[in-house]
PDB file of C-alpha atoms and ligand atoms in Angstrom:
ATOM      1  CA  MET A 102      17.737  33.227 -11.673  1.00 96.00           C
ATOM      2  CA  ARG A 103      15.767  35.993 -10.029  1.00 98.00           C
ATOM      3  CA  PRO A 104      16.785  35.812  -6.349  1.00 98.00           C
ATOM      4  CA  ALA A 105      15.650  37.414  -3.118  1.00 98.00           C
ATOM      5  CA  LEU A 106      17.410  37.427   0.229  1.00 98.00           C
ATOM      6  CA  ILE A 107      15.231  36.338   3.154  1.00 98.00           C
ATOM      7  CA  ILE A 108      16.610  37.297   6.563  1.00 98.00           C
ATOM      8  CA  ILE A 109      14.848  35.472   9.369  1.00 98.00           C
ATOM      9  CA  ASP A 110      14.747  36.549  13.025  1.00 98.00           C
ATOM     10  CA  MET A 111      18.039  38.440  13.104  1.00 98.00           C
ATOM     11  CA  LEU A 112      16.646  40.187  16.160  1.00 98.00           C
ATOM     12  CA  ASN A 113      18.133  41.364  19.442  1.00 98.00           C
ATOM     13  CA  ASP A 114      16.471  38.573  21.414  1.00 98.00           C
ATOM     14  CA  PHE A 115      18.026  35.892  19.189  1.00 98.00           C
ATOM     15  CA  ILE A 116      21.499  37.461  19.040  1.00 98.00           C
ATOM     16  CA  SER A 117      22.033  39.139  22.399  1.00 97.00           C
ATOM     17  CA  GLY A 118      18.810  38.571  24.364  1.00 97.00           C
ATOM     18  CA  THR A 119      16.647  35.847  25.854  1.00 97.00           C
ATOM     19  CA  LEU A 120      17.082  33.240  23.077  1.00 97.00           C
ATOM     20  CA  LYS A 121      20.703  33.960  22.157  1.00 96.00           C
ATOM     21  CA  THR A 122      23.066  31.103  21.364  1.00 95.00           C
ATOM     22  CA  GLU A 123      26.854  31.124  21.277  1.00 94.00           C
ATOM     23  CA  GLU A 124      26.911  30.879  17.490  1.00 96.00           C
ATOM     24  CA  ALA A 125      24.267  33.493  16.732  1.00 97.00           C
ATOM     25  CA  ILE A 126      26.617  36.494  16.842  1.00 97.00           C
ATOM     26  CA  SER A 127      28.895  34.888  14.226  1.00 98.00           C
ATOM     27  CA  THR A 128      26.075  35.090  11.654  1.00 98.00           C
ATOM     28  CA  VAL A 129      25.939  38.897  11.719  1.00 98.00           C
ATOM     29  CA  LYS A 130      28.952  39.661   9.500  1.00 98.00           C
ATOM     30  CA  PRO A 131      28.115  37.071   6.829  1.00 98.00           C
ATOM     31  CA  THR A 132      24.519  38.345   6.783  1.00 98.00           C
ATOM     32  CA  LYS A 133      25.847  41.864   6.315  1.00 98.00           C
ATOM     33  CA  LYS A 134      27.979  40.609   3.441  1.00 98.00           C
ATOM     34  CA  ALA A 135      24.924  38.993   1.826  1.00 98.00           C
ATOM     35  CA  ILE A 136      22.908  42.194   2.276  1.00 98.00           C
ATOM     36  CA  ASP A 137      25.661  44.205   0.570  1.00 98.00           C
ATOM     37  CA  VAL A 138      25.717  41.900  -2.459  1.00 98.00           C
ATOM     38  CA  PHE A 139      21.927  41.915  -2.839  1.00 98.00           C
ATOM     39  CA  ARG A 140      21.785  45.694  -2.464  1.00 97.00           C
ATOM     40  CA  ARG A 141      24.478  46.206  -5.070  1.00 97.00           C
ATOM     41  CA  ARG A 142      22.661  43.925  -7.512  1.00 97.00           C
ATOM     42  CA  LYS A 143      19.319  45.605  -6.697  1.00 97.00           C
ATOM     43  CA  TYR A 144      17.660  42.317  -5.777  1.00 98.00           C
ATOM     44  CA  PRO A 145      14.987  42.487  -3.075  1.00 98.00           C
ATOM     45  CA  ILE A 146      15.739  41.893   0.591  1.00 98.00           C
ATOM     46  CA  PHE A 147      13.068  40.637   2.964  1.00 98.00           C
ATOM     47  CA  TYR A 148      13.341  40.782   6.739  1.00 98.00           C
ATOM     48  CA  VAL A 149      10.818  38.434   8.302  1.00 98.00           C
ATOM     49  CA  ASN A 150      10.749  38.949  12.038  1.00 98.00           C
ATOM     50  CA  ASP A 151       9.102  37.350  15.008  1.00 98.00           C
ATOM     51  CA  SER A 152       6.787  39.934  16.531  1.00 98.00           C
ATOM     52  CA  HIS A 153       4.908  37.898  19.068  1.00 98.00           C
ATOM     53  CA  TYR A 154       1.635  38.364  20.840  1.00 98.00           C
ATOM     54  CA  ASN A 155       1.222  36.786  24.283  1.00 98.00           C
ATOM     55  CA  ASN A 156      -1.106  34.097  22.937  1.00 98.00           C
ATOM     56  CA  ASP A 157       0.987  32.992  19.953  1.00 98.00           C
ATOM     57  CA  PHE A 158       1.173  29.184  19.914  1.00 97.00           C
ATOM     58  CA  GLU A 159       4.928  28.947  20.503  1.00 97.00           C
ATOM     59  CA  ILE A 160       5.094  31.200  23.570  1.00 98.00           C
ATOM     60  CA  PRO A 161       4.388  28.434  26.132  1.00 97.00           C
ATOM     61  CA  LEU A 162       7.153  26.379  24.511  1.00 97.00           C
ATOM     62  CA  TRP A 163       9.924  29.005  24.298  1.00 97.00           C
ATOM     63  CA  GLY A 164       8.798  31.612  26.777  1.00 97.00           C
ATOM     64  CA  PRO A 165       8.300  35.255  25.819  1.00 98.00           C
ATOM     65  CA  HIS A 166      10.754  36.341  23.092  1.00 98.00           C
ATOM     66  CA  ALA A 167      10.719  38.993  20.364  1.00 98.00           C
ATOM     67  CA  MET A 168       7.482  40.357  21.781  1.00 98.00           C
ATOM     68  CA  LYS A 169       5.822  42.924  19.514  1.00 98.00           C
ATOM     69  CA  GLY A 170       6.999  46.446  20.212  1.00 98.00           C
ATOM     70  CA  THR A 171       9.926  45.494  22.482  1.00 98.00           C
ATOM     71  CA  ASP A 172      13.655  46.028  21.930  1.00 98.00           C
ATOM     72  CA  GLY A 173      14.105  42.273  21.704  1.00 98.00           C
ATOM     73  CA  ALA A 174      11.916  42.223  18.587  1.00 98.00           C
ATOM     74  CA  LYS A 175      14.066  44.811  16.765  1.00 98.00           C
ATOM     75  CA  VAL A 176      16.473  43.832  13.985  1.00 98.00           C
ATOM     76  CA  TYR A 177      20.078  43.742  15.209  1.00 98.00           C
ATOM     77  CA  GLU A 178      21.489  47.236  14.671  1.00 98.00           C
ATOM     78  CA  GLU A 179      24.420  46.267  12.386  1.00 97.00           C
ATOM     79  CA  ILE A 180      22.132  44.725   9.795  1.00 98.00           C
ATOM     80  CA  LYS A 181      18.994  46.790  10.104  1.00 97.00           C
ATOM     81  CA  PRO A 182      16.713  47.304   7.102  1.00 98.00           C
ATOM     82  CA  GLU A 183      16.886  50.269   4.747  1.00 97.00           C
ATOM     83  CA  LYS A 184      14.170  52.172   2.941  1.00 96.00           C
ATOM     84  CA  ASP A 185      13.565  49.817   0.014  1.00 95.00           C
ATOM     85  CA  ASP A 186      13.677  46.575   1.999  1.00 98.00           C
ATOM     86  CA  PHE A 187      10.561  44.595   2.848  1.00 98.00           C
ATOM     87  CA  VAL A 188       9.974  44.126   6.578  1.00 98.00           C
ATOM     88  CA  LEU A 189       7.338  41.571   7.589  1.00 98.00           C
ATOM     89  CA  GLU A 190       6.125  40.340  10.961  1.00 98.00           C
ATOM     90  CA  LYS A 191       5.511  36.673  11.694  1.00 98.00           C
ATOM     91  CA  HIS A 192       3.963  34.774  14.591  1.00 98.00           C
ATOM     92  CA  ALA A 193       5.280  31.258  14.060  1.00 98.00           C
ATOM     93  CA  TYR A 194       8.456  29.612  12.765  1.00 98.00           C
ATOM     94  CA  SER A 195       7.956  29.875   9.020  1.00 98.00           C
ATOM     95  CA  ALA A 196       8.420  33.207   7.253  1.00 98.00           C
ATOM     96  CA  PHE A 197       5.537  32.172   4.963  1.00 98.00           C
ATOM     97  CA  PHE A 198       2.987  31.280   7.653  1.00 98.00           C
ATOM     98  CA  GLN A 199       0.206  33.911   7.677  1.00 98.00           C
ATOM     99  CA  THR A 200       2.473  36.553   6.090  1.00 98.00           C
ATOM    100  CA  PRO A 201       2.366  38.162   2.609  1.00 98.00           C
ATOM    101  CA  LEU A 202       5.832  36.762   1.763  1.00 98.00           C
ATOM    102  CA  ASP A 203       4.717  34.430  -1.047  1.00 98.00           C
ATOM    103  CA  TYR A 204       2.587  37.172  -2.622  1.00 98.00           C
ATOM    104  CA  LEU A 205       5.464  39.647  -2.478  1.00 98.00           C
ATOM    105  CA  LEU A 206       7.975  37.172  -3.907  1.00 98.00           C
ATOM    106  CA  ARG A 207       5.626  36.385  -6.803  1.00 98.00           C
ATOM    107  CA  THR A 208       4.749  39.991  -7.578  1.00 98.00           C
ATOM    108  CA  ASN A 209       8.489  40.706  -7.678  1.00 97.00           C
ATOM    109  CA  GLY A 210       9.129  37.797 -10.043  1.00 98.00           C
ATOM    110  CA  ILE A 211      11.303  35.892  -7.590  1.00 98.00           C
ATOM    111  CA  ASP A 212      12.070  32.226  -8.320  1.00 98.00           C
ATOM    112  CA  THR A 213      14.966  31.616  -5.927  1.00 98.00           C
ATOM    113  CA  VAL A 214      15.304  32.343  -2.209  1.00 98.00           C
ATOM    114  CA  PHE A 215      18.574  32.781  -0.322  1.00 98.00           C
ATOM    115  CA  LEU A 216      18.035  32.120   3.371  1.00 98.00           C
ATOM    116  CA  ALA A 217      19.945  33.714   6.242  1.00 98.00           C
ATOM    117  CA  GLY A 218      19.184  34.012   9.941  1.00 98.00           C
ATOM    118  CA  LEU A 219      18.175  32.069  13.004  1.00 97.00           C
ATOM    119  CA  ASP A 220      17.823  29.213  13.604  1.00 97.00           C
ATOM    120  CA  ALA A 221      18.929  26.892  10.809  1.00 97.00           C
ATOM    121  CA  ASP A 222      17.039  23.989  12.383  1.00 96.00           C
ATOM    122  CA  ILE A 223      13.869  25.867  13.425  1.00 97.00           C
ATOM    123  CA  CYS A 224      12.598  29.032  11.716  1.00 98.00           C
ATOM    124  CA  VAL A 225      14.922  28.868   8.711  1.00 98.00           C
ATOM    125  CA  ARG A 226      14.102  25.202   8.243  1.00 98.00           C
ATOM    126  CA  HIS A 227      10.336  25.721   8.320  1.00 98.00           C
ATOM    127  CA  THR A 228      10.763  28.597   5.893  1.00 98.00           C
ATOM    128  CA  ALA A 229      12.751  26.289   3.600  1.00 98.00           C
ATOM    129  CA  ALA A 230       9.940  23.722   3.761  1.00 98.00           C
ATOM    130  CA  ASP A 231       7.329  26.313   2.815  1.00 98.00           C
ATOM    131  CA  ALA A 232       9.557  27.670   0.034  1.00 98.00           C
ATOM    132  CA  PHE A 233       9.943  24.128  -1.321  1.00 98.00           C
ATOM    133  CA  PHE A 234       6.174  23.527  -1.250  1.00 98.00           C
ATOM    134  CA  ARG A 235       5.702  26.714  -3.281  1.00 98.00           C
ATOM    135  CA  GLY A 236       8.253  25.818  -5.947  1.00 98.00           C
ATOM    136  CA  TYR A 237      11.121  28.153  -5.070  1.00 98.00           C
ATOM    137  CA  LYS A 238      14.725  27.127  -5.567  1.00 98.00           C
ATOM    138  CA  ILE A 239      16.502  27.272  -2.212  1.00 98.00           C
ATOM    139  CA  TYR A 240      19.971  28.423  -1.195  1.00 98.00           C
ATOM    140  CA  VAL A 241      21.093  28.542   2.432  1.00 98.00           C
ATOM    141  CA  ILE A 242      23.960  30.876   3.301  1.00 98.00           C
ATOM    142  CA  LYS A 243      25.841  28.599   5.645  1.00 98.00           C
ATOM    143  CA  ASP A 244      27.864  31.164   7.582  1.00 98.00           C
ATOM    144  CA  ALA A 245      24.777  33.390   7.909  1.00 98.00           C
ATOM    145  CA  VAL A 246      22.754  30.764   9.800  1.00 98.00           C
ATOM    146  CA  ALA A 247      23.257  28.995  13.133  1.00 97.00           C
ATOM    147  CA  ALA A 248      21.548  25.903  14.533  1.00 96.00           C
ATOM    148  CA  ARG A 249      20.123  25.462  18.009  1.00 95.00           C
ATOM    149  CA  ILE A 250      19.347  21.727  18.335  1.00 95.00           C
ATOM    150  CA  ASP A 251      20.350  19.888  15.164  1.00 93.00           C
ATOM    151  CA  LYS A 252      23.923  20.909  14.335  1.00 93.00           C
ATOM    152  CA  ASN A 253      23.846  18.419  11.475  1.00 94.00           C
ATOM    153  CA  TRP A 254      21.072  20.270   9.608  1.00 97.00           C
ATOM    154  CA  GLU A 255      22.694  20.465   6.188  1.00 97.00           C
ATOM    155  CA  ILE A 256      22.044  16.905   5.075  1.00 97.00           C
ATOM    156  CA  TYR A 257      18.309  17.308   5.735  1.00 97.00           C
ATOM    157  CA  TYR A 258      18.108  20.484   3.667  1.00 98.00           C
ATOM    158  CA  LYS A 259      19.921  18.861   0.762  1.00 98.00           C
ATOM    159  CA  LYS A 260      17.950  15.616   0.776  1.00 98.00           C
ATOM    160  CA  VAL A 261      14.493  16.983   1.600  1.00 98.00           C
ATOM    161  CA  TYR A 262      14.450  20.474   0.050  1.00 98.00           C
ATOM    162  CA  ASN A 263      17.105  20.041  -2.670  1.00 98.00           C
ATOM    163  CA  ALA A 264      18.804  23.088  -1.142  1.00 98.00           C
ATOM    164  CA  ASN A 265      22.173  24.477  -2.143  1.00 98.00           C
ATOM    165  CA  ILE A 266      24.425  25.291   0.797  1.00 98.00           C
ATOM    166  CA  VAL A 267      26.780  28.196   0.034  1.00 98.00           C
ATOM    167  CA  TYR A 268      29.032  30.664   1.853  1.00 98.00           C
ATOM    168  CA  SER A 269      28.477  34.419   1.918  1.00 98.00           C
ATOM    169  CA  GLU A 270      31.752  35.030   0.093  1.00 98.00           C
ATOM    170  CA  GLU A 271      30.507  32.987  -2.879  1.00 98.00           C
ATOM    171  CA  LEU A 272      27.382  35.097  -3.406  1.00 98.00           C
ATOM    172  CA  GLU A 273      29.127  37.607  -5.615  1.00 96.00           C
ATOM    173  CA  LYS A 274      29.643  34.960  -8.298  1.00 97.00           C
ATOM    174  CA  ILE A 275      26.354  33.067  -7.813  1.00 97.00           C
ATOM    175  CA  ILE A 276      23.819  35.882  -8.264  1.00 95.00           C
TER     176      ILE A 276
HETATM  177 ZN1  LIG B 188       9.213  32.981  17.981  1.00 54.43          ZN
END
């Protein structure tokens, strides 16, 4: 296995700002734990962040959030990227949509993605779909994601994307 950690929308607006949910804050520590394991093993870490323009398709639906250049679009301080991490901007749910993520995963020899971030049933789920279409093996770090609408998201991931659902404390022995 050659894994990468993909951290999706762990931004101020999703954790403490306009689109925060009650559960979102609980994903910070497990995400930090995942980051620590990946750093120690020297596997790549990708932050893929909403960085919206006014005319992005989802803005009428959700209202302005994580607008490019604002504080709300910054990665939550406790888990912010370091020098060697990849930081990509996205404009729709999936971390693959119109971003260089697939190219960067392939040029780094990655065959397995570990997903963390917000929300399990929206951006993380669309990222899982795109990862599945592209042939990546998928792990979701359960305590490092939170769901907004579909709290019963796990069954869908398992049945549709053949995803493995794991806890952050298990990562040490999985990768
Ligand atoms: Zn968005």
